[in-house]
Short mmCIF file of C-alpha atoms (C1' of nucleotides) in Angstrom, two decimals:
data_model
loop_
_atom_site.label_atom_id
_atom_site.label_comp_id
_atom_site.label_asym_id
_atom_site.label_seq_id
_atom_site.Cartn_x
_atom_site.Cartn_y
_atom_site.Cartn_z
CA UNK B 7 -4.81 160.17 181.45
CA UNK B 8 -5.26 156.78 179.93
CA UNK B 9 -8.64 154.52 180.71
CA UNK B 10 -8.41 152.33 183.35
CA UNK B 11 -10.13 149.55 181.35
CA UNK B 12 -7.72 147.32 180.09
CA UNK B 13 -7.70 144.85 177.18
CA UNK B 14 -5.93 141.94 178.08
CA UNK B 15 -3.58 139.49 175.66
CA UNK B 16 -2.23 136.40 176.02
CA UNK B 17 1.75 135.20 175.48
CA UNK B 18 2.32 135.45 171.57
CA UNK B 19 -0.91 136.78 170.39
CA UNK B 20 -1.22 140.02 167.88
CA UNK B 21 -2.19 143.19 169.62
CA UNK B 22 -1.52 145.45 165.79
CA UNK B 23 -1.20 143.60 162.86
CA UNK B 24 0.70 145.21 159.97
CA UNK B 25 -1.47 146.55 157.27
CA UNK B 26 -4.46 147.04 159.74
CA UNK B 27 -6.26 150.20 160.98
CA UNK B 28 -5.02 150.93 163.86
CA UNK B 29 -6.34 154.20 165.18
CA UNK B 30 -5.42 153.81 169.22
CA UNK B 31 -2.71 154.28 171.58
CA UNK B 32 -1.84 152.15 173.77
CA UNK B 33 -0.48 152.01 177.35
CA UNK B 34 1.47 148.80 178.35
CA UNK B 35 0.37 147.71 181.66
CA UNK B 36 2.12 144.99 182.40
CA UNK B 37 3.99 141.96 180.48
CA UNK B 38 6.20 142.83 177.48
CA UNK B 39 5.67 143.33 174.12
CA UNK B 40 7.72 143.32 171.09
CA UNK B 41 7.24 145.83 167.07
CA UNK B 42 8.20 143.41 164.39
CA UNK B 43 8.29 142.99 160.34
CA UNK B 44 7.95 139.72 158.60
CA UNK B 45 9.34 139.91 154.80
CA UNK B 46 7.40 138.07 151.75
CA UNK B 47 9.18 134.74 152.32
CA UNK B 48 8.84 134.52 156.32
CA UNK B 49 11.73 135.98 157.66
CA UNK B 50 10.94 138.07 160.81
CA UNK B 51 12.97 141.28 161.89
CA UNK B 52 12.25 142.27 165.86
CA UNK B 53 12.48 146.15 165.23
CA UNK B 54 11.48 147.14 169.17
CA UNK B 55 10.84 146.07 172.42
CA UNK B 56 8.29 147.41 175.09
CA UNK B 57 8.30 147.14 179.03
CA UNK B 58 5.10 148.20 180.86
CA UNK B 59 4.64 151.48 181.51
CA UNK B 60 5.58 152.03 177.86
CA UNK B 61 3.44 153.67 174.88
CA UNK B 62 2.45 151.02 171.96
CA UNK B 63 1.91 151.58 168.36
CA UNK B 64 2.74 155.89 168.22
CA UNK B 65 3.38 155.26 165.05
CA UNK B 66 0.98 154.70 162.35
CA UNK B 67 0.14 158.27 163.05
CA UNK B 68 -0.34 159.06 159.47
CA UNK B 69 -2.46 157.16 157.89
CA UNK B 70 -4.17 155.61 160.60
CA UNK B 71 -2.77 152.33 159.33
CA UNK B 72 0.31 150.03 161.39
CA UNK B 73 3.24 149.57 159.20
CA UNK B 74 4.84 147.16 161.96
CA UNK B 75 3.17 144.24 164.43
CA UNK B 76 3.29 144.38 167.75
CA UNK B 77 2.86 141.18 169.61
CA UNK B 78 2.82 139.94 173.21
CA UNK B 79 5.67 138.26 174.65
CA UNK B 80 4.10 137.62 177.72
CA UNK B 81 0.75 137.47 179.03
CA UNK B 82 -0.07 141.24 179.05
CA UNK B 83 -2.50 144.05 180.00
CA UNK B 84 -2.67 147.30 177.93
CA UNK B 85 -5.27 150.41 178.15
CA UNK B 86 -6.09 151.85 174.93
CA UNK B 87 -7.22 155.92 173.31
CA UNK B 88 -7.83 157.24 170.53
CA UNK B 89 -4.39 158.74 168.68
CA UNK B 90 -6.78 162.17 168.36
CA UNK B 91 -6.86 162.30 171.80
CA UNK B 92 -3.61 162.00 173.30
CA UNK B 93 -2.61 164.61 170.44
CA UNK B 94 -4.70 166.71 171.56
CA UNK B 95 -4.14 166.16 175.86
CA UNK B 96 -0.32 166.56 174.30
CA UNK B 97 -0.78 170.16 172.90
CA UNK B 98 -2.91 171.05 175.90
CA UNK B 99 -0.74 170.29 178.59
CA UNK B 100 2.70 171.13 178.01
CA UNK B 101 3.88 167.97 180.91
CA UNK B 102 2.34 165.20 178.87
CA UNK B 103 3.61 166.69 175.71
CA UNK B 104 6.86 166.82 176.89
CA UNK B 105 6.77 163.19 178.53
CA UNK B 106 5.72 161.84 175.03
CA UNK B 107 8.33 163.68 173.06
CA UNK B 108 10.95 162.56 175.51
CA UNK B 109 9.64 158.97 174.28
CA UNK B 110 9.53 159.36 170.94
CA UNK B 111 13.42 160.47 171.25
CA UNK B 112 13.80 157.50 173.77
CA UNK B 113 12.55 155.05 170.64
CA UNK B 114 14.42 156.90 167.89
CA UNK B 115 17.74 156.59 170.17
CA UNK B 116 17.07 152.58 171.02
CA UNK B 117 16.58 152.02 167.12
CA UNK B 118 19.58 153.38 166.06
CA UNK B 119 21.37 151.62 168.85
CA UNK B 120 19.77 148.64 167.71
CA UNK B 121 20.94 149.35 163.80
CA UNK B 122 24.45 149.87 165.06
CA UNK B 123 24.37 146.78 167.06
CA UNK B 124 23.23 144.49 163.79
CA UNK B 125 24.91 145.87 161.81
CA UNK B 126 28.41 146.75 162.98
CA UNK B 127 28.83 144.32 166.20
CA UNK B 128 29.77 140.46 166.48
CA UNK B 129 27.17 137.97 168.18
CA UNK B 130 28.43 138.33 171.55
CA UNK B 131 28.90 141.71 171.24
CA UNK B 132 25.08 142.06 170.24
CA UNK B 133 23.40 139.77 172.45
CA UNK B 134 25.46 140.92 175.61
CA UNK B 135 24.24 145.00 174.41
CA UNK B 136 20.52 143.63 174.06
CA UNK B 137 20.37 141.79 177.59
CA UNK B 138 22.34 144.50 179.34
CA UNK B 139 19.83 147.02 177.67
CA UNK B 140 17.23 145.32 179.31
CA UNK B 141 18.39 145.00 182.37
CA UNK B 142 18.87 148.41 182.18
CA UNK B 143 15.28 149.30 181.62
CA UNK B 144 14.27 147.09 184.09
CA UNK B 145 15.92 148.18 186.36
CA UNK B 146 16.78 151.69 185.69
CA UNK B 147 20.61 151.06 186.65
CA UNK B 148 23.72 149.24 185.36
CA UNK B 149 24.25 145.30 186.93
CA UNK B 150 26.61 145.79 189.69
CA UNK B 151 26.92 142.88 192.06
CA UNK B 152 27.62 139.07 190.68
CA UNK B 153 24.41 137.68 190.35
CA UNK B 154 22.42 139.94 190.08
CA UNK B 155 19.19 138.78 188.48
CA UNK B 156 16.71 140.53 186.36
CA UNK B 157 13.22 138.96 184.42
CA UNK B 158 13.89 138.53 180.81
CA UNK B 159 11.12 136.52 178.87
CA UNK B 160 13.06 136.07 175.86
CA UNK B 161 13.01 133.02 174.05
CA UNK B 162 16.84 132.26 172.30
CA UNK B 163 14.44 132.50 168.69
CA UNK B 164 13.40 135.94 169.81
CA UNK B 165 16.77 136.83 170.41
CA UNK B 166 17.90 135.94 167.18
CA UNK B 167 15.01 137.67 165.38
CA UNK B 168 16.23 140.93 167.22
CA UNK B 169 19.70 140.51 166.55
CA UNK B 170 19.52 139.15 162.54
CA UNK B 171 20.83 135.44 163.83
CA UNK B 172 19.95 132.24 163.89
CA UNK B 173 18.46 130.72 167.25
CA UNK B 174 20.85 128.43 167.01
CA UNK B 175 23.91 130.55 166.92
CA UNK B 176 22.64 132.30 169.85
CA UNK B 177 22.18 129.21 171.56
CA UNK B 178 26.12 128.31 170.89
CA UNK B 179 27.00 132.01 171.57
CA UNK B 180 24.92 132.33 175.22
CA UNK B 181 26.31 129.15 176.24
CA UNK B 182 29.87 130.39 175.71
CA UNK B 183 28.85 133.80 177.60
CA UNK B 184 27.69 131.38 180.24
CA UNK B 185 31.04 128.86 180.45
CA UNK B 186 32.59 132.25 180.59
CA UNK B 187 30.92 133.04 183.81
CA UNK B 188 30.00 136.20 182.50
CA UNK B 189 25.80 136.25 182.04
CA UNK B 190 23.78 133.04 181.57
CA UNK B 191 20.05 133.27 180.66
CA UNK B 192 17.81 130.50 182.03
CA UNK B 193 13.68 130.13 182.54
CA UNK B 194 13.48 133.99 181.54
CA UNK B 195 15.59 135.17 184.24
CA UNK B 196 18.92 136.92 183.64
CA UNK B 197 21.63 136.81 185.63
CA UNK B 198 24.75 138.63 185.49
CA UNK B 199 27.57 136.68 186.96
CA UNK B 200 30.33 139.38 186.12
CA UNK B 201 28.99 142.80 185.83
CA UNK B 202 32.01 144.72 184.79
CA UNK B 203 32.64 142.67 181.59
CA UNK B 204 29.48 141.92 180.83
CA UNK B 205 28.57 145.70 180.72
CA UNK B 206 32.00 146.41 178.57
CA UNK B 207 31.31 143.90 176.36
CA UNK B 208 27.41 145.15 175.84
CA UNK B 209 28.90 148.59 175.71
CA UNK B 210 26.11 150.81 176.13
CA UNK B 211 26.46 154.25 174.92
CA UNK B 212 26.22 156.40 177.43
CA UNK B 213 23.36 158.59 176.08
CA UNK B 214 21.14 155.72 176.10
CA UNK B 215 22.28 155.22 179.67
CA UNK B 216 20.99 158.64 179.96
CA UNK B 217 17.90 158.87 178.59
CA UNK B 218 16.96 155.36 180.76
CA UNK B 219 17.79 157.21 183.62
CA UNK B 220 16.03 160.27 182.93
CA UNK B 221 12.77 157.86 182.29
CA UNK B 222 13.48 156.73 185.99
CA UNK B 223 13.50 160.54 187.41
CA UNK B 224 10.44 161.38 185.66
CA UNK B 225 8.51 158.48 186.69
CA UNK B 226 9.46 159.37 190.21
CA UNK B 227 8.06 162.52 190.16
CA UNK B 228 5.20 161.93 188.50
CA UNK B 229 1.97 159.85 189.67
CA UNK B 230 1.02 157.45 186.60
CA UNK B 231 -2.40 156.92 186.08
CA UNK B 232 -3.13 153.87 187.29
CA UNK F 2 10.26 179.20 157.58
CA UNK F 3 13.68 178.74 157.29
CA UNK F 4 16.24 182.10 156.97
CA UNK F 5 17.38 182.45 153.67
CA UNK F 6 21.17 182.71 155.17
CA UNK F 7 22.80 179.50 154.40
CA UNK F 8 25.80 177.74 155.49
CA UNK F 9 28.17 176.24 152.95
CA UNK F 10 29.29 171.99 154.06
CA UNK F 11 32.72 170.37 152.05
CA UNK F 12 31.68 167.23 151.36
CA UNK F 13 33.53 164.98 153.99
CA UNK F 14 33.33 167.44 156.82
CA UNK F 15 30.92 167.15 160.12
CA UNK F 16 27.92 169.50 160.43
CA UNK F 17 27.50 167.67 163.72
CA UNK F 18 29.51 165.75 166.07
CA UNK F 19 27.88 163.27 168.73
CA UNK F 20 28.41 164.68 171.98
CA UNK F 21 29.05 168.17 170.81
CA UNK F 22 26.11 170.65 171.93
CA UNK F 23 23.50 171.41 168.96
CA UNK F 24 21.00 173.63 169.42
CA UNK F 25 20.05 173.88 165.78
CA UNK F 26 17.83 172.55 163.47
CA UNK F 27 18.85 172.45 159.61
CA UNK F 28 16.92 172.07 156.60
CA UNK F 29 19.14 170.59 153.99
CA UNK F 30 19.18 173.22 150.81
CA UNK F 31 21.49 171.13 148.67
CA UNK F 32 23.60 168.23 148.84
CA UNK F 33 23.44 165.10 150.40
CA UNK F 34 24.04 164.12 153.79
CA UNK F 35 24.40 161.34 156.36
CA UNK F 36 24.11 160.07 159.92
CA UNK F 37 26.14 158.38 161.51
CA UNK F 38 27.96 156.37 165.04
CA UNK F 39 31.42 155.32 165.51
CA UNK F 40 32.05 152.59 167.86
CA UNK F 41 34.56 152.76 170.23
CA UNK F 42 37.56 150.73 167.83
CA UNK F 43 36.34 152.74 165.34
CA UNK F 44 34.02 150.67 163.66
CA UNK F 45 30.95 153.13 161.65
CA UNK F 46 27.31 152.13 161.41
CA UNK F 47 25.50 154.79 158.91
CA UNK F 48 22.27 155.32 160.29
CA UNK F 49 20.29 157.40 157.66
CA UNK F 50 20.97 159.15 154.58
CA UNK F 51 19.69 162.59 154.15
CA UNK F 52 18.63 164.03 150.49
CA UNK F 53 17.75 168.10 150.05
CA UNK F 54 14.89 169.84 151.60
CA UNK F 55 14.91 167.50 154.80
CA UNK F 56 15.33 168.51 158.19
CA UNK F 57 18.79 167.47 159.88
CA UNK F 58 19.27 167.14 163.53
CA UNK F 59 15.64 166.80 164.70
CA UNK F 60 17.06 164.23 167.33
CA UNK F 61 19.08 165.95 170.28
CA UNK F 62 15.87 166.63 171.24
CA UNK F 63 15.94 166.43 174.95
CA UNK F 64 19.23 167.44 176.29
CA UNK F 65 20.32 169.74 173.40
CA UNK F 66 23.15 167.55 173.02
CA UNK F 67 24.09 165.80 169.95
CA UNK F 68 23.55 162.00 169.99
CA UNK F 69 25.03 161.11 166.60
CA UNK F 70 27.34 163.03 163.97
CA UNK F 71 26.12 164.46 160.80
CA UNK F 72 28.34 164.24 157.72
CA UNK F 73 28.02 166.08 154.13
CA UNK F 74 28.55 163.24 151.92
CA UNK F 75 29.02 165.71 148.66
CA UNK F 76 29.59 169.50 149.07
CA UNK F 77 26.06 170.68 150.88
CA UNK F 78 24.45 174.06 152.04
CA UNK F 79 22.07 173.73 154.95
CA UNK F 80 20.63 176.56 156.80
CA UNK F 81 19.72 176.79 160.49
CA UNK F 82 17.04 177.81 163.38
CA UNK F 83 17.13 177.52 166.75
CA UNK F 84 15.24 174.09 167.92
CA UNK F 85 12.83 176.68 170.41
CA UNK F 86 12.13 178.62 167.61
CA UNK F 87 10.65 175.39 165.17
CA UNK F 88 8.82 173.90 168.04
CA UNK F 89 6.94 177.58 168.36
CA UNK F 90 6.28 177.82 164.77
CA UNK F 91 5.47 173.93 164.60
CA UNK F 92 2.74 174.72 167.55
CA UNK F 93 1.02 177.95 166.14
CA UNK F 94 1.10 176.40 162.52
CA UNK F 95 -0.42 173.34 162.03
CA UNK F 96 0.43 173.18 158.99
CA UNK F 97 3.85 172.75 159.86
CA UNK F 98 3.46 170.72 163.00
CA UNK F 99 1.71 168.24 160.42
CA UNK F 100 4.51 168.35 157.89
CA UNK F 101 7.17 168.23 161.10
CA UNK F 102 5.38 164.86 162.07
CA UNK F 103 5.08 163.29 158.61
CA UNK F 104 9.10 164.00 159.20
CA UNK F 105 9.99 161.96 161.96
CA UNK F 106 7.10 159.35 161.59
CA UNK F 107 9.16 158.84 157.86
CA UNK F 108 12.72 158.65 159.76
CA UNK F 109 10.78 156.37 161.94
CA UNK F 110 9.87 154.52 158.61
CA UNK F 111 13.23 154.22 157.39
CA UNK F 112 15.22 153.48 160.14
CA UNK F 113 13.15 150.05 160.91
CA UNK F 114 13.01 149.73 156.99
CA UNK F 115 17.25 149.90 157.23
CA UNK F 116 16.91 147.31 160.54
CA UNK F 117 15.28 144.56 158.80
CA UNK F 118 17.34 145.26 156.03
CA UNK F 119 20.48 144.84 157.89
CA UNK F 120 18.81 141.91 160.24
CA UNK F 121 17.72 139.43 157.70
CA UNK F 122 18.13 140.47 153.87
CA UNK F 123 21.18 139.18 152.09
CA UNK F 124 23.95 141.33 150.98
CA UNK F 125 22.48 141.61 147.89
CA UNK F 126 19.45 142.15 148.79
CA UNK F 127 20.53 145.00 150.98
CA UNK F 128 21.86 146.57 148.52
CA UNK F 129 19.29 146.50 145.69
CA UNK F 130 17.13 147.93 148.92
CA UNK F 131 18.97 150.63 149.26
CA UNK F 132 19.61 151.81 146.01
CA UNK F 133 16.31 150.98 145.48
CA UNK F 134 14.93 153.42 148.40
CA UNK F 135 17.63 156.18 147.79
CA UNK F 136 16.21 155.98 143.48
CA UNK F 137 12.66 156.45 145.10
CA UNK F 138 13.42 159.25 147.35
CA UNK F 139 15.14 161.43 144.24
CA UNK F 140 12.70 160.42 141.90
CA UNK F 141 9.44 160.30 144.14
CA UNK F 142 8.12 157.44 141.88
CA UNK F 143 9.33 153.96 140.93
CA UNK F 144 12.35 152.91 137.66
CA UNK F 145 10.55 152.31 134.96
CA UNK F 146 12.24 151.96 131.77
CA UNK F 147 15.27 150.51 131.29
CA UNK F 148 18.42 152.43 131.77
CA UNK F 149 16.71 155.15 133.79
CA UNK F 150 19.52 156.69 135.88
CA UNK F 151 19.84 158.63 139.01
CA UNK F 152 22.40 160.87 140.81
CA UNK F 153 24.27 158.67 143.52
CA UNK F 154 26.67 160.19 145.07
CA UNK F 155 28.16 156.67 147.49
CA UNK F 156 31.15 155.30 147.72
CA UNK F 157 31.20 151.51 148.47
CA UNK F 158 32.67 152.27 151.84
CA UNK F 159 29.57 154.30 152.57
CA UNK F 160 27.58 151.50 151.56
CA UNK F 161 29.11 149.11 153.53
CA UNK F 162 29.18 151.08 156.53
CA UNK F 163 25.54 151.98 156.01
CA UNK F 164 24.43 147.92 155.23
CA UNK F 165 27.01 146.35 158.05
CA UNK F 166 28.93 144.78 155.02
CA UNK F 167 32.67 145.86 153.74
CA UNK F 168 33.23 147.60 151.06
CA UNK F 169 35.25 144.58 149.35
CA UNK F 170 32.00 142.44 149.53
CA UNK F 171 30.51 145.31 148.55
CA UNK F 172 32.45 146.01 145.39
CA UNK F 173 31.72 141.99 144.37
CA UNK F 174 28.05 142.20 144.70
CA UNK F 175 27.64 145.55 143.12
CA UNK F 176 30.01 143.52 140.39
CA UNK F 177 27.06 140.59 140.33
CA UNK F 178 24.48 142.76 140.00
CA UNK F 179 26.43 144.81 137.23
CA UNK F 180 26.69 141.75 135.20
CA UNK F 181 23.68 140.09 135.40
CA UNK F 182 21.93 143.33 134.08
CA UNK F 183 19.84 144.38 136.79
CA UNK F 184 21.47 147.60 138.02
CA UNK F 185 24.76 149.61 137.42
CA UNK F 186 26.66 152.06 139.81
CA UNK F 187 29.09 154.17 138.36
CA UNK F 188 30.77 157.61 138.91
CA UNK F 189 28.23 158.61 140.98
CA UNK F 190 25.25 157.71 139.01
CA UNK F 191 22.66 154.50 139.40
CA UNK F 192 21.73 152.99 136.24
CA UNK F 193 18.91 150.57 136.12
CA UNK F 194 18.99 148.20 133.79
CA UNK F 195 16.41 145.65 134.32
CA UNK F 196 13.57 147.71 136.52
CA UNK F 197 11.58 144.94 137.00
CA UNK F 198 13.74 142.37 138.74
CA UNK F 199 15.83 145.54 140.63
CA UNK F 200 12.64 146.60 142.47
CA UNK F 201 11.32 143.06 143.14
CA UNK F 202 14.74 142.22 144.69
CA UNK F 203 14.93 145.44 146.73
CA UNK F 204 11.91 144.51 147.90
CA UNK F 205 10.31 148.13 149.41
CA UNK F 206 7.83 148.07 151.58
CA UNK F 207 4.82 149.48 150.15
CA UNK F 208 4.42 151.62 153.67
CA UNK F 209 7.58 153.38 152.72
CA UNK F 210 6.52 154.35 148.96
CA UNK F 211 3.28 155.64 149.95
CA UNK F 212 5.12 157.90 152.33
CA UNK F 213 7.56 159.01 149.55
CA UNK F 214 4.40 159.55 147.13
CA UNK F 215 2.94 161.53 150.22
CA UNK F 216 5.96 163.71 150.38
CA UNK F 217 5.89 164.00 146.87
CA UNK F 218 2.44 165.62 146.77
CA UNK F 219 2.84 167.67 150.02
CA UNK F 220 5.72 169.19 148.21
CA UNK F 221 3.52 169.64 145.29
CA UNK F 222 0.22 171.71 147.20
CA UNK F 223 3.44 173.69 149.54
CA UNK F 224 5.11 176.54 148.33
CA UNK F 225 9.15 175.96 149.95
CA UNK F 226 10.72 178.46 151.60
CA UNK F 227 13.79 179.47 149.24
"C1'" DC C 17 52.66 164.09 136.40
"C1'" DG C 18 52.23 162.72 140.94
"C1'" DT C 19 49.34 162.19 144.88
"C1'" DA C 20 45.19 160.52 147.20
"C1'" DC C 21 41.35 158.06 147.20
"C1'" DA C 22 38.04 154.69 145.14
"C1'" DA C 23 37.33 150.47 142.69
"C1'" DT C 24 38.80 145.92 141.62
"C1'" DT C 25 40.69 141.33 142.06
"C1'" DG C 26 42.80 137.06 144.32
"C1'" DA C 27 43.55 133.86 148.03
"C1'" DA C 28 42.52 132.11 152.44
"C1'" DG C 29 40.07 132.06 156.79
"C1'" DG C 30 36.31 132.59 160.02
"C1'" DA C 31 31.85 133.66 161.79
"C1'" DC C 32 27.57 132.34 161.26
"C1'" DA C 33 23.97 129.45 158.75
"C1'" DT C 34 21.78 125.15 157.61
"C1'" DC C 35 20.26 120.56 158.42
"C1'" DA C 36 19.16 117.14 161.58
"C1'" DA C 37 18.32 115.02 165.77
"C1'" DA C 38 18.19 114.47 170.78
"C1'" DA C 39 17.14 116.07 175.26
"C1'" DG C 40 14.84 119.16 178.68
"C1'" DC C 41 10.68 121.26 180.33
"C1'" DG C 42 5.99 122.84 181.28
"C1'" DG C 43 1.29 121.85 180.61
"C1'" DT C 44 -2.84 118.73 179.99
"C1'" DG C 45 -5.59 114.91 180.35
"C1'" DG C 46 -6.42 110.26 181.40
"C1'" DC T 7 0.89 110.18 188.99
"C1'" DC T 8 2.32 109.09 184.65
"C1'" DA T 9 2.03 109.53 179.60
"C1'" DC T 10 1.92 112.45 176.15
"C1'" DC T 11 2.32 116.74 173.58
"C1'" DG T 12 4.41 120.98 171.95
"C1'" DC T 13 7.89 124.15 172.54
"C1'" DT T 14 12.47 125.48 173.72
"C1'" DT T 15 17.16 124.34 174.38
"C1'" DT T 16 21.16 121.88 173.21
"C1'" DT T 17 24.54 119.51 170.36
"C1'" DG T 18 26.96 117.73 166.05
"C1'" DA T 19 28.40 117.91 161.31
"C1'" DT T 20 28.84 120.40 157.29
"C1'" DG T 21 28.46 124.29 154.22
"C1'" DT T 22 28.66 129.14 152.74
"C1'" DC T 23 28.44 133.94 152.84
"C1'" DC T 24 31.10 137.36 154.07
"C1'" DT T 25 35.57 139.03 156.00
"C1'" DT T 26 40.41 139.80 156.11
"C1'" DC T 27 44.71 140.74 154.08
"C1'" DA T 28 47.17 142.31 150.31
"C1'" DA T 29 48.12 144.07 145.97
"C1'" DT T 30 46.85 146.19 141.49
"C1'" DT T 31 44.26 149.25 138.63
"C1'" DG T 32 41.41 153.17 137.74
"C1'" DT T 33 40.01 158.06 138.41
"C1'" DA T 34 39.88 162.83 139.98
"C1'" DC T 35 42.53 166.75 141.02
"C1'" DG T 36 46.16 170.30 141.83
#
DNA sequence: CGTACAATTGAAGGACATCAAAAGCGGTGG
DNA sequence: CCACCGCTTTTGATGTCCTTCAATTGTACG
């Protein structure tokens, strides 16, 4: 359904910038990507991140203009339409229409599981739900065994722009989750050195659980345009 | 669109409860309502706060099943349809598909308006956003003068809950901002006192005012169902 | 008039921020 | 291969914004 020609974009470079015209869809290909706001006085606010095989910048559907930024966080690869014509492939066949609503919902649940996080959870509490939320996507399954290891290009300043901290208080706050021997996060690899508390301390809810899985069944069962 | 049959909310009481099976989609007749997630202590993060003639429980879109709870805030009347039955209508009627979208893409809005807010604004800040954002969605336009008012129907507990503060910090600030003249909540009602410094330091995004202008007119060129 | 809830105020503590500097690490070029 | 550069990570010291705990006052309502 999407191109196969691909734009590609280096580590930290703009693929939307705020305020711009914007009137394609994207398809991640590979690398990550990450939606974020940046108030008058330079503050930055991480509002989503993408994994490949993800849809970028759905939003803006109004107006044709992006309210957010979206920005590569790793060398990346993404295939572009026009927002007219995915609307339009959605309404005519009822599979892709349902596979982009189920995304939509799948962005509207991580958001407000991101709000609750900020606003209502400590800094361990929030960091541990971010990284196991990732691993999760990854890997469309909860950490089970010590050690095991997912990719996770985060920098600790990315973090912290995610999670309303300061890099350096997730630097302090990681390193205790490490001593504790129950995640540590080194060279963009996670690795999970005690599964059970590390995914009741991330406490995940289980819808979100759900609707990660679901994205797992559906991509089994149906070929992605490649 | 809507029946005309209505269903009468205490303010206080659930319209929704996460987890519970929710087939229905409300339009909000009157009253105010909110959304919101209780953490497993107990702890509540207020996700979005709904104002009359918007639609309630879009989300629980997949599975059917509820993934947050809906609360009247004040006494509220909402009536109901069956989610099948809005999707139909949404997909023969453009017109309605179109105003459905500018919906969610304005939840979509708010909800990474509220996470920056909550990320990296002060408490004060948050606040005067809020207030700011809540004044805008009643009024559809800007304060202007000083000592325009507004209905407000919080409690500093909701507040807090909704800005990841507590309502005691909540209570001092709202005290700051009191006495330094910029804006007043009382009894249920906003006052603005000094329009010019409230809306600088709530700060809105001017994404988020041209969508409230843009529901302004569409509500102006639509007839509503009654 | 009494009950329940919301707002207010004080005192003390803690989680996180700020400022500053050092150390690790990958890449690049001589 | 080493020197150098920029970026990220790490660590220390200090400060503050916000929380916690607790009690009082105000307000709506039956």
């Amino acid at each position: 359904m999407f191109p196969a020609a691909v734009r590609e974009l280096a580590g930290g470079t703009d693929l939307i910038k705020r305020g711009q015209r914007s009137p394609d869809v994207f398809l991640l290909r590979r690398g990550w990507t990450f939606t974020y706001r940046i108030l008058p006085d330079g503050r930055r606010q991480i509002l989503h991140f993408a994994l490949p095989e993800e849809i970028l910048n759905h939003g803006a559907g109004i107006s044709g203009v992006a309210t957010e930024s979206i920005q590569a966080l790793t060398d990346a690869a993404v295939s572009g339409m026009p927002r007219e014509q995915l609307g339009m492939t959605a309404r005519l066949t009822p599979e892709i229409g349902h596979q982009l609503a189920t995304h939509l919902e799948r962005c509207r649940l991580l958001a407000y599981e991101h709000m609750t996080n900020i606003g209502r959870r400590s800094a361990r509490e929030r960091i541990a739900s971010l990284l196991l939320e990732l691993y999760c996507r990854v890997h469309r399954r909860l950490p089970a065994a010590p050690n095991d290891s997912v990719p996770m290009p985060l920098t600790q300043n990315v973090i912290a722009d995610a999670l309303g901290l300061t890099s350096v208080h997730v630097n302090r706050t990681l390193g205790g989750l490490r001593d504790e021997g129950i995640a540590r996060l080194r060279h963009g690899t996670l690795h999970v050195l005690d599964p059970e508390r590390f995914v009741e301390l991330g406490d995940l809810s289980s819808e979100l659980l759900t609707i990660i899985a679901r994205a797992s069944e559906r991509d089994a069962a149906m070929p992605r345009a490649r």
